[in-house]
Amino acid sequence: AIEGDIAVVGEPTANSSAGLVSVFRRTTSGWIEDAVLADEKATAFDSFGCAVAISDGQILIGAPGRNGVGQGFIYTYNGTSWTLDAQLIATGAATHDTVGFAASISGNEAVLGAPHAASDRGSAFVFKKTGAKWAQIKALNGSDTTAGDQFGASVGISDGTVAIGAPEHTAGEGAVYVFAGPSLTIAQRLSLSGTSYFGSSVSVDGS
């Protein structure tokens, strides 16, 4: 992920898959490593860095194996170093859901995908920052997803619009669900006939 002069690179299989993230900064002499981020309480297979995103100087990192459920971490720069600002823990998530397999952040809003929730039907969790505190505001599900669809395998968010990919929907044809409005209801389901794993990756810009 990249924003301005900052680039973020995840390495989820580092340290017996505990994972780590490298932050690079562009200088007049080129890109240099600015920091290495790691969860101090990480254990093997947490996969910290499986997904990374950056917005407004905030780095969002997914760790889908954390505590067997998965979660997100947000780091901010204090002028001298990157420090942990918040941990995003999904309410209602269960073991093996892989929360943080996919991650996206836009200003004061963030979304984490959990494609293995509910027998791989999948889910996604939206968080919002109010003041200095991040809190979950919505759990999203596909209107017609079933076990194995992996809704949440990819996620994107921008200006209150959320896109969630379900690449295994309809026997692997795939679909993308777009949520919008104050209550984040489904605005449209995007799909094409004859596709293969449509929705494996998504990105959103604007509303």
Short mmCIF file of C-alpha atoms in Angstrom, two decimals:
data_model
loop_
_atom_site.label_atom_id
_atom_site.label_comp_id
_atom_site.label_asym_id
_atom_site.label_seq_id
_atom_site.Cartn_x
_atom_site.Cartn_y
_atom_site.Cartn_z
CA ALA A 1 0.00 0.00 0.00
CA ILE A 2 1.25 3.50 -0.70
CA GLU A 3 0.29 7.06 0.20
CA GLY A 4 2.47 9.99 -0.73
CA ASP A 5 6.00 9.29 0.44
CA ILE A 6 5.07 6.29 2.60
CA ALA A 7 4.89 2.66 1.41
CA VAL A 8 3.75 -0.27 3.54
CA VAL A 9 4.71 -3.89 2.84
CA GLY A 10 3.40 -6.92 4.73
CA GLU A 11 5.33 -10.10 5.41
CA PRO A 12 2.79 -12.40 7.09
CA THR A 13 4.95 -15.54 6.99
CA ALA A 14 7.90 -13.95 8.82
CA ASN A 15 8.87 -15.33 12.23
CA SER A 16 7.00 -18.62 11.95
CA SER A 17 4.05 -16.76 10.39
CA ALA A 18 3.69 -14.41 13.35
CA GLY A 19 4.25 -11.77 10.68
CA LEU A 20 5.68 -8.29 10.41
CA VAL A 21 5.25 -5.13 8.33
CA SER A 22 7.93 -2.87 6.87
CA VAL A 23 7.33 0.85 6.38
CA PHE A 24 9.37 2.70 3.76
CA ARG A 25 9.79 6.45 3.35
CA ARG A 26 10.79 8.21 0.12
CA THR A 27 13.71 10.60 0.52
CA THR A 28 15.84 12.60 -1.89
CA SER A 29 18.15 9.57 -2.11
CA GLY A 30 15.35 7.05 -2.74
CA TRP A 31 13.18 4.76 -0.64
CA ILE A 32 14.55 3.78 2.77
CA GLU A 33 13.15 1.51 5.48
CA ASP A 34 11.59 3.75 8.11
CA ALA A 35 10.22 1.16 10.54
CA VAL A 36 9.44 -2.49 11.13
CA LEU A 37 6.08 -3.06 12.83
CA ALA A 38 5.18 -6.21 14.73
CA ASP A 39 2.57 -7.24 17.25
CA GLU A 40 4.34 -7.57 20.60
CA LYS A 41 1.99 -10.38 21.61
CA ALA A 42 2.04 -12.19 18.29
CA THR A 43 2.34 -15.96 18.14
CA ALA A 44 2.99 -18.33 15.25
CA PHE A 45 0.37 -18.19 12.48
CA ASP A 46 -1.12 -14.84 13.50
CA SER A 47 -0.14 -13.68 9.98
CA PHE A 48 0.26 -10.03 10.98
CA GLY A 49 0.65 -8.18 7.68
CA CYS A 50 -1.58 -10.47 5.61
CA ALA A 51 -3.33 -7.26 4.53
CA VAL A 52 -2.11 -3.65 4.72
CA ALA A 53 -3.65 -0.28 3.86
CA ILE A 54 -2.84 3.36 4.53
CA SER A 55 -4.90 6.55 4.60
CA ASP A 56 -4.29 9.99 6.11
CA GLY A 57 -1.10 8.75 7.74
CA GLN A 58 -2.86 5.80 9.38
CA ILE A 59 -1.60 2.29 8.66
CA LEU A 60 -4.14 -0.54 8.95
CA ILE A 61 -2.76 -4.06 9.30
CA GLY A 62 -4.72 -7.30 9.22
CA ALA A 63 -3.71 -10.31 11.33
CA PRO A 64 -6.25 -13.00 10.43
CA GLY A 65 -4.82 -15.60 12.80
CA ARG A 66 -4.67 -13.42 15.93
CA ASN A 67 -6.21 -15.29 18.88
CA GLY A 68 -7.62 -17.77 16.37
CA VAL A 69 -10.21 -15.19 15.25
CA GLY A 70 -8.25 -12.39 13.62
CA GLN A 71 -8.22 -8.63 14.06
CA GLY A 72 -6.83 -5.35 12.78
CA PHE A 73 -4.21 -2.93 14.07
CA ILE A 74 -3.89 0.79 13.34
CA TYR A 75 -0.58 2.63 13.63
CA THR A 76 0.00 6.37 13.42
CA TYR A 77 3.15 8.48 13.17
CA ASN A 78 3.91 10.70 16.16
CA GLY A 79 6.66 12.70 14.48
CA THR A 80 9.48 10.34 15.37
CA SER A 81 8.09 6.81 15.18
CA TRP A 82 5.07 4.69 14.24
CA THR A 83 3.04 3.73 17.31
CA LEU A 84 0.01 1.53 17.88
CA ASP A 85 -3.12 3.68 17.92
CA ALA A 86 -5.90 1.08 18.04
CA GLN A 87 -6.77 -2.58 17.84
CA LEU A 88 -9.86 -3.39 15.79
CA ILE A 89 -11.62 -6.38 17.31
CA ALA A 90 -14.76 -7.59 15.55
CA THR A 91 -17.83 -8.07 17.71
CA GLY A 92 -19.54 -11.35 16.90
CA ALA A 93 -16.56 -12.93 15.18
CA ALA A 94 -15.65 -16.52 15.98
CA THR A 95 -12.66 -18.85 15.82
CA HIS A 96 -11.34 -19.43 12.29
CA ASP A 97 -13.24 -16.45 10.85
CA THR A 98 -9.90 -14.90 9.72
CA VAL A 99 -10.87 -11.29 10.47
CA GLY A 100 -8.26 -9.09 8.78
CA PHE A 101 -7.62 -11.38 5.83
CA ALA A 102 -8.46 -8.27 3.79
CA ALA A 103 -8.31 -4.67 5.00
CA SER A 104 -9.04 -1.16 3.77
CA ILE A 105 -9.04 2.27 5.40
CA SER A 106 -10.30 5.68 4.31
CA GLY A 107 -9.91 8.56 6.74
CA ASN A 108 -11.93 7.73 9.85
CA GLU A 109 -13.47 4.53 8.41
CA ALA A 110 -11.99 1.06 8.06
CA VAL A 111 -13.21 -2.37 6.99
CA LEU A 112 -11.86 -5.84 7.70
CA GLY A 113 -12.81 -8.93 5.70
CA ALA A 114 -13.44 -12.32 7.30
CA PRO A 115 -13.90 -14.70 4.35
CA HIS A 116 -13.91 -17.89 6.42
CA ALA A 117 -16.72 -16.91 8.77
CA ALA A 118 -19.82 -19.13 8.89
CA SER A 119 -18.41 -22.10 6.96
CA ASP A 120 -16.68 -19.79 4.47
CA ARG A 121 -19.84 -17.86 3.69
CA GLY A 122 -17.82 -14.88 4.92
CA SER A 123 -18.43 -11.57 6.61
CA ALA A 124 -16.94 -8.08 6.90
CA PHE A 125 -16.74 -5.59 9.75
CA VAL A 126 -16.81 -1.80 9.43
CA PHE A 127 -15.21 0.46 12.02
CA LYS A 128 -15.37 4.22 12.50
CA LYS A 129 -13.20 6.61 14.47
CA THR A 130 -15.06 9.15 16.58
CA GLY A 131 -12.80 11.51 18.46
CA ALA A 132 -9.81 9.39 19.40
CA LYS A 133 -11.64 6.06 19.57
CA TRP A 134 -12.28 3.42 16.92
CA ALA A 135 -15.44 1.31 17.27
CA GLN A 136 -17.30 -1.22 15.15
CA ILE A 137 -20.40 0.24 13.53
CA LYS A 138 -21.59 -2.57 11.27
CA ALA A 139 -21.17 -6.24 10.38
CA LEU A 140 -21.83 -6.87 6.69
CA ASN A 141 -23.03 -9.99 4.90
CA GLY A 142 -23.99 -10.73 1.31
CA SER A 143 -27.71 -10.79 0.60
CA ASP A 144 -27.54 -14.12 -1.22
CA THR A 145 -24.22 -15.62 -0.16
CA THR A 146 -23.97 -19.22 0.97
CA ALA A 147 -21.33 -21.43 2.57
CA GLY A 148 -18.10 -21.36 0.58
CA ASP A 149 -18.63 -17.99 -1.15
CA GLN A 150 -15.85 -16.28 0.86
CA PHE A 151 -17.52 -12.89 1.13
CA GLY A 152 -14.80 -10.64 2.57
CA ALA A 153 -11.89 -12.13 0.65
CA SER A 154 -11.36 -8.59 -0.66
CA VAL A 155 -12.57 -5.25 0.70
CA GLY A 156 -12.48 -1.58 -0.21
CA ILE A 157 -13.81 1.59 1.42
CA SER A 158 -13.98 5.24 0.40
CA ASP A 159 -16.19 8.12 1.53
CA GLY A 160 -18.72 5.82 3.18
CA THR A 161 -18.98 3.40 0.27
CA VAL A 162 -17.85 -0.18 0.90
CA ALA A 163 -17.15 -2.89 -1.68
CA ILE A 164 -16.79 -6.52 -0.64
CA GLY A 165 -15.66 -9.32 -2.92
CA ALA A 166 -17.02 -12.87 -2.77
CA PRO A 167 -14.89 -14.65 -5.39
CA GLU A 168 -16.33 -18.12 -4.78
CA HIS A 169 -19.96 -17.03 -5.27
CA THR A 170 -21.94 -19.08 -7.83
CA ALA A 171 -19.42 -21.92 -8.01
CA GLY A 172 -16.46 -19.62 -8.47
CA GLU A 173 -17.91 -17.07 -10.88
CA GLY A 174 -17.66 -14.48 -8.12
CA ALA A 175 -19.51 -11.32 -7.13
CA VAL A 176 -18.91 -7.92 -5.53
CA TYR A 177 -21.34 -6.29 -3.12
CA VAL A 178 -21.44 -2.50 -2.81
CA PHE A 179 -22.82 -0.99 0.40
CA ALA A 180 -23.68 2.69 0.79
CA GLY A 181 -25.76 5.16 2.73
CA PRO A 182 -25.89 5.96 6.46
CA SER A 183 -26.92 2.39 7.34
CA LEU A 184 -24.57 0.75 4.80
CA THR A 185 -27.28 -1.21 3.04
CA ILE A 186 -26.55 -3.12 -0.16
CA ALA A 187 -26.67 -0.65 -3.04
CA GLN A 188 -25.82 -3.13 -5.78
CA ARG A 189 -24.41 -6.56 -6.45
CA LEU A 190 -21.90 -6.62 -9.29
CA SER A 191 -21.44 -9.81 -11.27
CA LEU A 192 -20.78 -11.00 -14.80
CA SER A 193 -21.66 -14.34 -16.34
CA GLY A 194 -18.87 -16.63 -17.35
CA THR A 195 -16.29 -15.03 -15.04
CA SER A 196 -13.77 -16.82 -12.84
CA TYR A 197 -13.23 -15.60 -9.27
CA PHE A 198 -14.61 -12.15 -10.06
CA GLY A 199 -14.12 -10.05 -6.91
CA SER A 200 -10.81 -11.57 -5.86
CA SER A 201 -9.60 -7.99 -5.44
CA VAL A 202 -11.51 -4.71 -5.15
CA SER A 203 -10.74 -1.03 -4.65
CA VAL A 204 -12.97 2.02 -4.19
CA ASP A 205 -12.35 5.71 -4.77
CA GLY A 206 -14.99 8.31 -4.02
CA SER A 207 -18.60 7.66 -3.12
#
